[in-house]
Coordinates of C-alpha atoms (C1' of nucleotides) in Angstrom, one line a residue:
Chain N
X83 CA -0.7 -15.2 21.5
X84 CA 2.6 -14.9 23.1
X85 CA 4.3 -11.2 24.5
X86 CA 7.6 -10.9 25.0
X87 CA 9.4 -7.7 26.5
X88 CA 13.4 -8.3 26.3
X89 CA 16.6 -6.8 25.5
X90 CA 17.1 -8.1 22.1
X91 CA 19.2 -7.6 18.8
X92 CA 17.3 -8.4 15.4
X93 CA 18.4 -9.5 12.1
X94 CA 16.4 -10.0 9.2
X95 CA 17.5 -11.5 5.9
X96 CA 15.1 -12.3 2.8
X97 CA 13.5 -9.1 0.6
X98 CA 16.1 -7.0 2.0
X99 CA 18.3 -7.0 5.2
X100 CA 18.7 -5.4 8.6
X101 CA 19.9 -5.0 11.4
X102 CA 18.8 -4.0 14.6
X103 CA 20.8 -2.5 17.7
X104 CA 20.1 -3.9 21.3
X105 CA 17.4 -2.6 22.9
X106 CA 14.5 -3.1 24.5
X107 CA 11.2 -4.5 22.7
X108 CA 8.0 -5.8 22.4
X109 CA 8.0 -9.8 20.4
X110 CA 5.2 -10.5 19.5
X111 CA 3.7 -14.2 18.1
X112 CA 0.6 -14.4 16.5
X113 CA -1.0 -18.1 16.6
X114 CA -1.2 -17.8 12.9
X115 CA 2.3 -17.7 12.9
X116 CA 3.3 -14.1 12.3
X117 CA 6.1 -12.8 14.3
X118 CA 6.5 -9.2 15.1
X119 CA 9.0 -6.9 16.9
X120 CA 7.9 -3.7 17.8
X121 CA 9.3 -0.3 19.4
X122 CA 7.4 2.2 21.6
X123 CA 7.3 5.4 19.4
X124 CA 9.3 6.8 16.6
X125 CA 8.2 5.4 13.0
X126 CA 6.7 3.6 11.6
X127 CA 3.9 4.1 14.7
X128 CA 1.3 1.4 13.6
X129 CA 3.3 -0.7 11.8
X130 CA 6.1 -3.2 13.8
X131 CA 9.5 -2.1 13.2
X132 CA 10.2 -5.8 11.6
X133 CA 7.8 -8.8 10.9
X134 CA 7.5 -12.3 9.3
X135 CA 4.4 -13.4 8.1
X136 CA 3.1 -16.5 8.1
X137 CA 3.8 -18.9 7.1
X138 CA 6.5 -19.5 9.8
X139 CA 8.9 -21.7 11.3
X140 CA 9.5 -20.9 14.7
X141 CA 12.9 -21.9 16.6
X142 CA 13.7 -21.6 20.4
X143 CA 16.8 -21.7 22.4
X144 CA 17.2 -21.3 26.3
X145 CA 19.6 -21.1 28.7
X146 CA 20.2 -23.5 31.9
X147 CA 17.7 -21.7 33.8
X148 CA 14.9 -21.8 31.0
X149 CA 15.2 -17.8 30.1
X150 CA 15.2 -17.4 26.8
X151 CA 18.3 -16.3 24.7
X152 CA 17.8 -16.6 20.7
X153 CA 14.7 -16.9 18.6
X154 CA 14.8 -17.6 15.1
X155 CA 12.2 -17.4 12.7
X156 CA 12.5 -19.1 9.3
X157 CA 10.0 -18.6 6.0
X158 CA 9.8 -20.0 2.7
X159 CA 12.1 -22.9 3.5
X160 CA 14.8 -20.3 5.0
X161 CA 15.2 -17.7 1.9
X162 CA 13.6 -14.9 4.5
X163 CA 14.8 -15.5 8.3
X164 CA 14.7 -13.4 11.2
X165 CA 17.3 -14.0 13.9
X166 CA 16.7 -12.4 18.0
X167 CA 19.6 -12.4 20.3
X168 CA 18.2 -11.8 23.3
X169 CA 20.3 -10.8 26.3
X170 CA 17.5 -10.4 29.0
X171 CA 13.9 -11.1 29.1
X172 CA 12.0 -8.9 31.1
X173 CA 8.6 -10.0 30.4
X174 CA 7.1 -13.3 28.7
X175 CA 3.5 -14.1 28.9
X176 CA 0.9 -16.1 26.6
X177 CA -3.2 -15.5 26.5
X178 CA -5.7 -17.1 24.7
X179 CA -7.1 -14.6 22.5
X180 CA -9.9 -15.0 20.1
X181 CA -9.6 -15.6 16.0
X182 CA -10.5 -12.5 13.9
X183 CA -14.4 -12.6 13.8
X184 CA -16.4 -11.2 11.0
X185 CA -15.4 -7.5 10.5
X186 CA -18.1 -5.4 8.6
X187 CA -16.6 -2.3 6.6
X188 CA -18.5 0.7 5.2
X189 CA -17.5 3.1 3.1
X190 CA -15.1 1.6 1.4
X191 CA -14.7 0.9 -2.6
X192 CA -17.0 -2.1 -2.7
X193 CA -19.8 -0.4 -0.9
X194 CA -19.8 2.3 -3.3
X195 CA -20.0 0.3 -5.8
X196 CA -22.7 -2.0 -4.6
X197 CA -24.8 1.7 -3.9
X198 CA -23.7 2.9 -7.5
X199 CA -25.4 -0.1 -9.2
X200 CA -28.4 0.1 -7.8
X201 CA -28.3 4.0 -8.6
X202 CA -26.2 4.5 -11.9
X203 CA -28.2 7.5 -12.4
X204 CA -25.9 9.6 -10.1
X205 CA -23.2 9.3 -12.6
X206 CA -26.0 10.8 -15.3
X207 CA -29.2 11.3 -16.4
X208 CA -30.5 8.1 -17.8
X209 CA -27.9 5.2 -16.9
X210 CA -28.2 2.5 -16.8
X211 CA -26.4 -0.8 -15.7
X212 CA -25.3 -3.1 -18.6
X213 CA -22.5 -5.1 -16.5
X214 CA -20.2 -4.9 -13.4
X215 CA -16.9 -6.3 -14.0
X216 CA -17.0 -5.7 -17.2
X217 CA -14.0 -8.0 -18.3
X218 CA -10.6 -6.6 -20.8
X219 CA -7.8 -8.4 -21.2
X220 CA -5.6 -6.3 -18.6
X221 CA -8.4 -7.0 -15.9
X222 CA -12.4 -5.9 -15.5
X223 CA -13.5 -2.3 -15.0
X224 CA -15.9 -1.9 -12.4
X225 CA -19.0 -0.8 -14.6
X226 CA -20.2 -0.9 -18.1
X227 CA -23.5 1.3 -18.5
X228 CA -25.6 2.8 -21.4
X229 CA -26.1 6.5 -20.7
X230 CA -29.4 8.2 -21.8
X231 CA -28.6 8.1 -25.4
X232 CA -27.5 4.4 -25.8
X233 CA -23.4 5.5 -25.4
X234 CA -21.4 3.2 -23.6
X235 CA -19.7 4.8 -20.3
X236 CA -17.0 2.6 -18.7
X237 CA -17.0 3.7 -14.7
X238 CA -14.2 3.7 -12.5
X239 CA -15.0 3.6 -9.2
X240 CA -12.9 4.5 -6.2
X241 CA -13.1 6.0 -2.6
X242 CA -10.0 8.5 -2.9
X243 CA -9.1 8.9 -6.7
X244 CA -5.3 9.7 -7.6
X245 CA -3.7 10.0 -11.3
X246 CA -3.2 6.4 -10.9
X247 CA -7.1 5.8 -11.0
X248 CA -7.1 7.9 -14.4
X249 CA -4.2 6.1 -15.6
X250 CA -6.1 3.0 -14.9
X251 CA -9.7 3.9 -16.7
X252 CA -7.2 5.0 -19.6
X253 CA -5.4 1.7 -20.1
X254 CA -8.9 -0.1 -19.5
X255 CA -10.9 2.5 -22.1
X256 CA -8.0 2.0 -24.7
X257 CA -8.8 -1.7 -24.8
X258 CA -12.6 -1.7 -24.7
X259 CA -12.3 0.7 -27.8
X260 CA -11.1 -2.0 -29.9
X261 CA -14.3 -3.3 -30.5
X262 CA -15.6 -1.0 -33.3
X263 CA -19.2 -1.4 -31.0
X264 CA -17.5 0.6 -28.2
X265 CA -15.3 2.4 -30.2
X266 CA -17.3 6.0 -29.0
X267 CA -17.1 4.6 -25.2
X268 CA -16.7 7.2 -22.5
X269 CA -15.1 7.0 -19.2
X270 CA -16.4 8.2 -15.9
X271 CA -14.2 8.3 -12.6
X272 CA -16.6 8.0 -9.7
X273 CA -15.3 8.1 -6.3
X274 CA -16.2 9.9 -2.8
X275 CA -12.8 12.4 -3.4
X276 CA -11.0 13.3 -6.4
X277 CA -7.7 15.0 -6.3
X278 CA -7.4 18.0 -8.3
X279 CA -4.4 16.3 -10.3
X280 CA -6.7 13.8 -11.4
X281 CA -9.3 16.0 -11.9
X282 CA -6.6 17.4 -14.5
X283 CA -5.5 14.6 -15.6
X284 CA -8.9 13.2 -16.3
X285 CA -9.9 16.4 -17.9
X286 CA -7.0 15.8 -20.3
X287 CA -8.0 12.5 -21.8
X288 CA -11.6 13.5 -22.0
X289 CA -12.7 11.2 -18.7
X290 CA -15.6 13.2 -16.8
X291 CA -15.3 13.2 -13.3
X292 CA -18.3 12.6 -10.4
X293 CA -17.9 13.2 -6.5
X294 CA -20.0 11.1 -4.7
X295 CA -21.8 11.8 -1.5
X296 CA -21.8 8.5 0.4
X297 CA -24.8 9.0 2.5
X298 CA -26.8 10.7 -0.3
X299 CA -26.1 7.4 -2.4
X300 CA -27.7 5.5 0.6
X301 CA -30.2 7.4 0.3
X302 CA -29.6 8.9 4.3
X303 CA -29.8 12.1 3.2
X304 CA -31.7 14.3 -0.3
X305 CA -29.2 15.2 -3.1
X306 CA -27.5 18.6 -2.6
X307 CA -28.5 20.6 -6.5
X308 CA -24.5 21.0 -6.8
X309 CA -24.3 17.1 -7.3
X310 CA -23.5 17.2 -11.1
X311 CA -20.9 20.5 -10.7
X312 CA -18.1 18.7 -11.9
X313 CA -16.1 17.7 -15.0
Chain W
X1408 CA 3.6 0.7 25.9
X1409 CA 0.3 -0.6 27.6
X1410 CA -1.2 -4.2 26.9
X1411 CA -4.4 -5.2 27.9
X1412 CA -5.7 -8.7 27.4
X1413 CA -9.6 -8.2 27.7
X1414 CA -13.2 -9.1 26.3
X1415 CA -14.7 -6.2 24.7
X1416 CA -16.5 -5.4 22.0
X1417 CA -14.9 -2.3 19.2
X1418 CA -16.5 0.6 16.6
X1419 CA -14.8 2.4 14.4
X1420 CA -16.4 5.6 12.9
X1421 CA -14.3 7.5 11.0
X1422 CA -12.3 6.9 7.4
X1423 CA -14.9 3.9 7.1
X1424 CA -16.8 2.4 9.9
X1425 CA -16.7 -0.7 12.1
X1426 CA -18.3 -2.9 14.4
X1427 CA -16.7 -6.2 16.6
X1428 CA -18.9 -8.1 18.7
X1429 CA -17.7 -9.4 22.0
X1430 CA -14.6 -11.5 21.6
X1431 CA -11.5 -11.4 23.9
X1432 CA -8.6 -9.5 22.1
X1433 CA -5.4 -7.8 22.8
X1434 CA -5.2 -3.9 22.9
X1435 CA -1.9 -2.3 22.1
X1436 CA -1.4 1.4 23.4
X1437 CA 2.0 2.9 22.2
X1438 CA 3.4 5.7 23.9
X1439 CA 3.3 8.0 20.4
X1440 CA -0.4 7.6 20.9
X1441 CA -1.0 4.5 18.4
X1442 CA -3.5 2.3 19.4
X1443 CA -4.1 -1.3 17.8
X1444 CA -7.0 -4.0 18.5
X1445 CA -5.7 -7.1 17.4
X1446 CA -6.9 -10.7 17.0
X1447 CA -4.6 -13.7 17.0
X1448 CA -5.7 -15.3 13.3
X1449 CA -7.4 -14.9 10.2
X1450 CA -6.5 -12.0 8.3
X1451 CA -4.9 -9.9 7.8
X1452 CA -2.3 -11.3 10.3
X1453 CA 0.5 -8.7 10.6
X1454 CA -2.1 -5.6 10.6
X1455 CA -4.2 -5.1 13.2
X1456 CA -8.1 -5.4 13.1
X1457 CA -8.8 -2.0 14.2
X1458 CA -6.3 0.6 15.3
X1459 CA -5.8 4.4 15.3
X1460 CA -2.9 6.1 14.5
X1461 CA -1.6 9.4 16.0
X1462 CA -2.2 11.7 17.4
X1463 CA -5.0 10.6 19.5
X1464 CA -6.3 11.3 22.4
X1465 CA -7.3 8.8 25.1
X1466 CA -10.4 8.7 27.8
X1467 CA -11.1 5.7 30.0
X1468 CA -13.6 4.8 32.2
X1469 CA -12.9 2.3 35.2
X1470 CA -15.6 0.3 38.0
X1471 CA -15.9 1.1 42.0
X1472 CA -13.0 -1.9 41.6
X1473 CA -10.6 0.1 39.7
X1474 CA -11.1 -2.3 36.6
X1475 CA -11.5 -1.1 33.3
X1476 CA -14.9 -0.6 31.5
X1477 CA -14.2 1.4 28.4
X1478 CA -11.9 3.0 26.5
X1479 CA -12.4 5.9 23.8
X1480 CA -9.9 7.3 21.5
X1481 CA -10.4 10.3 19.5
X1482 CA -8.3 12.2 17.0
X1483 CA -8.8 14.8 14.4
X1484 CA -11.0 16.4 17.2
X1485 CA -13.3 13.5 17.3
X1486 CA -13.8 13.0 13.0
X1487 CA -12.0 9.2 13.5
X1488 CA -13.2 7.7 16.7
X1489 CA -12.7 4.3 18.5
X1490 CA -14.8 2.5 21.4
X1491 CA -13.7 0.2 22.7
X1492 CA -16.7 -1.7 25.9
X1493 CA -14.7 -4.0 28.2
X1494 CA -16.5 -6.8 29.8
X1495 CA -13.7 -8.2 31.7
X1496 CA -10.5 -7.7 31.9
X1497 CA -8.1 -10.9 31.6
X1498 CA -4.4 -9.1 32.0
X1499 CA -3.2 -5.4 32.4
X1500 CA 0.2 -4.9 32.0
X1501 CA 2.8 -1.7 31.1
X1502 CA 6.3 -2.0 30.0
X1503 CA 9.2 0.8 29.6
X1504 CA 10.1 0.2 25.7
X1505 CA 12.6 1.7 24.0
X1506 CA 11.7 4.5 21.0
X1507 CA 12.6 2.9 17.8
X1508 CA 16.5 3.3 16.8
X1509 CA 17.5 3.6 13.0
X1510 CA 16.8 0.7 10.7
X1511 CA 19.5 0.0 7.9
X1512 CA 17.3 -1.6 4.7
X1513 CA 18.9 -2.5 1.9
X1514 CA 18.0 -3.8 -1.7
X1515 CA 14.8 -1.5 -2.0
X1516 CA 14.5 1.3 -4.7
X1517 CA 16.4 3.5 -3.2
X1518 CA 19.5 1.7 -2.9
X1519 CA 18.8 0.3 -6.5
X1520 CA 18.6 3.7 -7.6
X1521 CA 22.1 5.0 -5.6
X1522 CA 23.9 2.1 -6.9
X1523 CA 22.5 2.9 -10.5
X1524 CA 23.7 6.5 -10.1
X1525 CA 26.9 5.6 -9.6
X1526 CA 26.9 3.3 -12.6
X1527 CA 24.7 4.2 -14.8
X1528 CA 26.4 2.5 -17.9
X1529 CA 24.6 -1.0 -16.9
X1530 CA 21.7 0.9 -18.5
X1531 CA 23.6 1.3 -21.7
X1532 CA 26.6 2.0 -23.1
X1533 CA 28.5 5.4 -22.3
X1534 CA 25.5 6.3 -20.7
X1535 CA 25.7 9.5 -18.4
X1536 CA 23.5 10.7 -15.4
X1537 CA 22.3 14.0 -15.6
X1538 CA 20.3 14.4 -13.0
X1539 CA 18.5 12.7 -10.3
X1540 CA 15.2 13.0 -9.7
X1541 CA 14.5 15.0 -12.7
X1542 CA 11.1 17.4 -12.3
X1543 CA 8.6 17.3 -14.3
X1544 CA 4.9 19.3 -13.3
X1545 CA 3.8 15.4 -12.6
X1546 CA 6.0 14.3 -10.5
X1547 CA 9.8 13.8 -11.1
X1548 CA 11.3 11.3 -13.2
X1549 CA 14.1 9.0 -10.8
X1550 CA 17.0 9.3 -12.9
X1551 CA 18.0 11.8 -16.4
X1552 CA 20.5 10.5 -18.5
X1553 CA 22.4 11.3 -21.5
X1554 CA 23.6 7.9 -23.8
X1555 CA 26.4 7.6 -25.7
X1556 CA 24.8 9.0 -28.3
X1557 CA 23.9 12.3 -26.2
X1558 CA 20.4 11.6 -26.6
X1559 CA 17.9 12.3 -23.4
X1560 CA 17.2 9.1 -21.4
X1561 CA 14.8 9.0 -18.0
X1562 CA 15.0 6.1 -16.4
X1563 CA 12.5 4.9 -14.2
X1564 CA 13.7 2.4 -11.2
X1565 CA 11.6 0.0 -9.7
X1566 CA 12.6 -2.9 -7.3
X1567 CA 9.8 -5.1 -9.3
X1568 CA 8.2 -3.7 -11.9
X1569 CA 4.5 -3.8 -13.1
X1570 CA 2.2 -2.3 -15.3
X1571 CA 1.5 0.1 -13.4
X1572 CA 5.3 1.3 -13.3
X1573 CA 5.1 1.4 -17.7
X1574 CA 2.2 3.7 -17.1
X1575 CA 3.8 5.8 -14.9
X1576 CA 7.0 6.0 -17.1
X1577 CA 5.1 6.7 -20.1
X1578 CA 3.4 9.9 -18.0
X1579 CA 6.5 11.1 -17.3
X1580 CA 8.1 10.9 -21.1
X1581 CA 4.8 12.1 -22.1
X1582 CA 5.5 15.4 -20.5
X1583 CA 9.1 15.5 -20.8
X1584 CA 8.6 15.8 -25.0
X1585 CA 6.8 18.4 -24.4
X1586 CA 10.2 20.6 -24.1
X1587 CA 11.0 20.9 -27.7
X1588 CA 14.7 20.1 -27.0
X1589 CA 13.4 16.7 -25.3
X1590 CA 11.2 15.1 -28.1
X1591 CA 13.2 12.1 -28.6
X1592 CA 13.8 11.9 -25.2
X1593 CA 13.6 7.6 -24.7
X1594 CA 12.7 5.5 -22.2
X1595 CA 13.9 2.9 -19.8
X1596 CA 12.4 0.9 -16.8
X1597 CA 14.7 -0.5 -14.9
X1598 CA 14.2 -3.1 -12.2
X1599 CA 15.3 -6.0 -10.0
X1600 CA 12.5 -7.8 -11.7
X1601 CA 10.4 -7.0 -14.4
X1602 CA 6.9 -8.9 -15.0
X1603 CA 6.0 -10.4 -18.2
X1604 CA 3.0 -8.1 -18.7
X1605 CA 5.3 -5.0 -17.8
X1606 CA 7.5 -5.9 -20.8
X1607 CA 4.9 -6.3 -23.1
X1608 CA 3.1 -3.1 -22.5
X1609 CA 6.8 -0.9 -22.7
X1610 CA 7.5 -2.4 -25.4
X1611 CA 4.6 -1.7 -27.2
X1612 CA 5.4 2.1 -25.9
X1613 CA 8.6 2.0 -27.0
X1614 CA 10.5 1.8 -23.8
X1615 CA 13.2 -0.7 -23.2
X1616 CA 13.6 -2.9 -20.3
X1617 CA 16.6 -3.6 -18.4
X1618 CA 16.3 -6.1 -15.3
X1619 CA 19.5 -5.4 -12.5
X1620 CA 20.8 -7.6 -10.4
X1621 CA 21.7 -5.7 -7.2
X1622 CA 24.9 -8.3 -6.4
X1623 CA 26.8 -6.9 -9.7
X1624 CA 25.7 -3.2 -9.1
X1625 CA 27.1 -3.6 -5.9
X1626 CA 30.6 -4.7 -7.6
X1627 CA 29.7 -7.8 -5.4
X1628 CA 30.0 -10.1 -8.6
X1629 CA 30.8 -9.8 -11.9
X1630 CA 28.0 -9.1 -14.7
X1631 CA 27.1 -12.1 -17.1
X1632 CA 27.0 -11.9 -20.8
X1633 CA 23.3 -12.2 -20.9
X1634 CA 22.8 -8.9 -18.8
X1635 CA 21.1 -6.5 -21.4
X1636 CA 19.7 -9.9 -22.9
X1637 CA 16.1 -7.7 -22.8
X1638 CA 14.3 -5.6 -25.3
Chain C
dA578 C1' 1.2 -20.0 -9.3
dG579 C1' 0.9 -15.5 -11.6
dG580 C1' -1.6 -11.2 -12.5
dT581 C1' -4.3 -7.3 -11.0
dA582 C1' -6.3 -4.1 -7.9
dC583 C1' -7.8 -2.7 -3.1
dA584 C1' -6.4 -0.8 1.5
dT585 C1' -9.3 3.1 7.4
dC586 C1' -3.3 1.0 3.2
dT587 C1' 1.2 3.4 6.1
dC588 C1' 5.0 6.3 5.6
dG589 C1' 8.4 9.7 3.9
dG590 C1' 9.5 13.7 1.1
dG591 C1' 8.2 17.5 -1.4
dT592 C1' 5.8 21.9 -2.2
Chain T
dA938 C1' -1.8 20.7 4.7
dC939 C1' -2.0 18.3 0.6
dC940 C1' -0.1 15.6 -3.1
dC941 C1' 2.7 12.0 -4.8
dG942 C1' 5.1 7.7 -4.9
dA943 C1' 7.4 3.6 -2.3
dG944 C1' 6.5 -0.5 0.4
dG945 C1' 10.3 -6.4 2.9
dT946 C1' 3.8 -3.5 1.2
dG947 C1' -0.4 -7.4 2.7
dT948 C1' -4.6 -9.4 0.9
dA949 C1' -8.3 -11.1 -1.9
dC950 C1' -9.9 -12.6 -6.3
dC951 C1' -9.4 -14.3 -10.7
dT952 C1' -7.2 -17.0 -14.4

DNA sequence: AGGTACATCTCGGGT
DNA sequence: ACCCGAGGTGTACCT
């Protein structure tokens, strides 16, 4: 990875354009090829102020003394370009720095899933798994169960759940009740929050709403009795 | 802005959790109080593998040598945390950057949405805005028109728009024929680019499609014949 | 290649 | 503080 502080002006051309004042910042090139210039505070704060993403085309010009003095950064056979005008270069290193290793995640939509099939039963007394990824045409819900009295329930499952996520069981329940065999199908939105909006919202097209406590789904830690005090 | 080129191994408890075994990586310290672990491949490759954004609060540790041996950043009073344990460390460097200036974008929804403000007719004939940013208790509708015909028009501007942009346009009319004087209040999605799916679905909800092209908006070129050639 | 949804999304604007 | 929507979103997965 190479890091380089210098006075530089920046221009980008491709989903949109800018332009960048002179000033002093930190370029920053990714062996993969991304490219990233980045400011010291202000926003964004963890995001680079302007980027390309691989894949890249990198382009170097120096002066008689070897400094550096332009950098440009072509993509996608020039239709998105970044241009650096750099009028002093204060720093410029390069370090070997290791590939991304495997990165383990908890907590996040997947996992609850993955917890929620092998428990259905915290979204109701008596479910059970028929399918996960249960296919429509407009893309697969997450689960298709059979509730204690043989209904189909279509669950949603998300960490934080927004009006999209209702809006989302909606389009996919109005599909799956085109078969006349799931024409009675109900929809659950399961996730670790649910924002009252959506709470409204689901309330409003007759979608129940469960809460689900990570660690109790685990199996870390005994069911509080207010599990079910939802809707 | 600090860099540190070291081996060291990273967990992340907080929104989810994380663990990174020993690998040598580059750690990013802003002066707002980011901080950002990053890898040089694999993905994602213009987002860091770990980071914390501010506020935080930092605590590190150093040897009898002066040489760094861990690093721990809090925030939220310690509900997202990040350790980082430092084996060795390959380069320590800290560079005066400048805060970031003002960035100029253009050709994202807002611009689409000033331009079409100003001339709102390339959504229809003697069509007139009303309003901007029209409320409704969901959320408020970008643009209210009137057509030439003085019947209520919202207008939902997307720079490319998906399903999900129908569905959110179908929300908003939803509520807006609510108001008795608004009942045949139509619809219109208008974007740089509209996917094929998108058209489908508005269609089949009644809501017509009109794709802009930002050049002619601008007064940059002159429209073609074919530019309400939608449905 | 195009469509769909997830993300520790991040970020800005509103209430 | 929370909610909502935009993003040069990026990224993975599927068709």
């Amino acid at each position: 990875m190479r890091l380089i502080v210098a006075r530089c002006e920046v221009s980008y051309a491709g989903r949109t354009s800018t332009v960048l004042g002179e000033a002093v910042r930190l370029l920053m090139c990714k062996a993969d090829g991304a490219f990233m210039v980045w400011a010291d505070g202000g926003s964004p704060s963890v995001k680079p102020i302007n980027w390309m993403a691989p894949p890249t085309v990198l382009e170097e010009e120096r002066d008689g003394r070897g400094s550096l003095t332009r950098i440009a950064v072509r993509r996608d056979a020039g239709a998105e370009r970044m241009e650096i005008a750099i009028s002093e270069v204060i720093s410029e290193s390069e370090h070997e720095i290791d590939t991304g290793a495997s990165l383990a995640k908890e907590g996040v939509e997947r996992e609850i899933q993955d917890l929620l099939c092998e428990a259905p039963h915290f979204c109701g007394e008596g479910m059970r798994l028929v399918r996960r990824e249960w296919p429509t045409d407009i893309g697969p819900v997450d689960l298709m169960c059979r509730d204690g009295e043989e209904r189909w329930v279509a669950i949603e499952v998300k960490r934080v759940a927004g009006i999209d996520a209702v809006a989302q069981l909606s389009r996919y329940l109005e599909r799956i009740r085109r078969d006349p065999e799931m024409r009675s199908c109900r929809g659950i939105l399961a996730a670790k929050s649910i924002k009252p909006q959506a709470r409204v919202m689901a309330q409003a097209e007759g979608i129940d709403c469960v809460e689900l406590d990570v660690e109790v789904l685990r199996g870390e830690r005994e069911p509080e009795l207010t599990l079910f005090g939802s809707s």
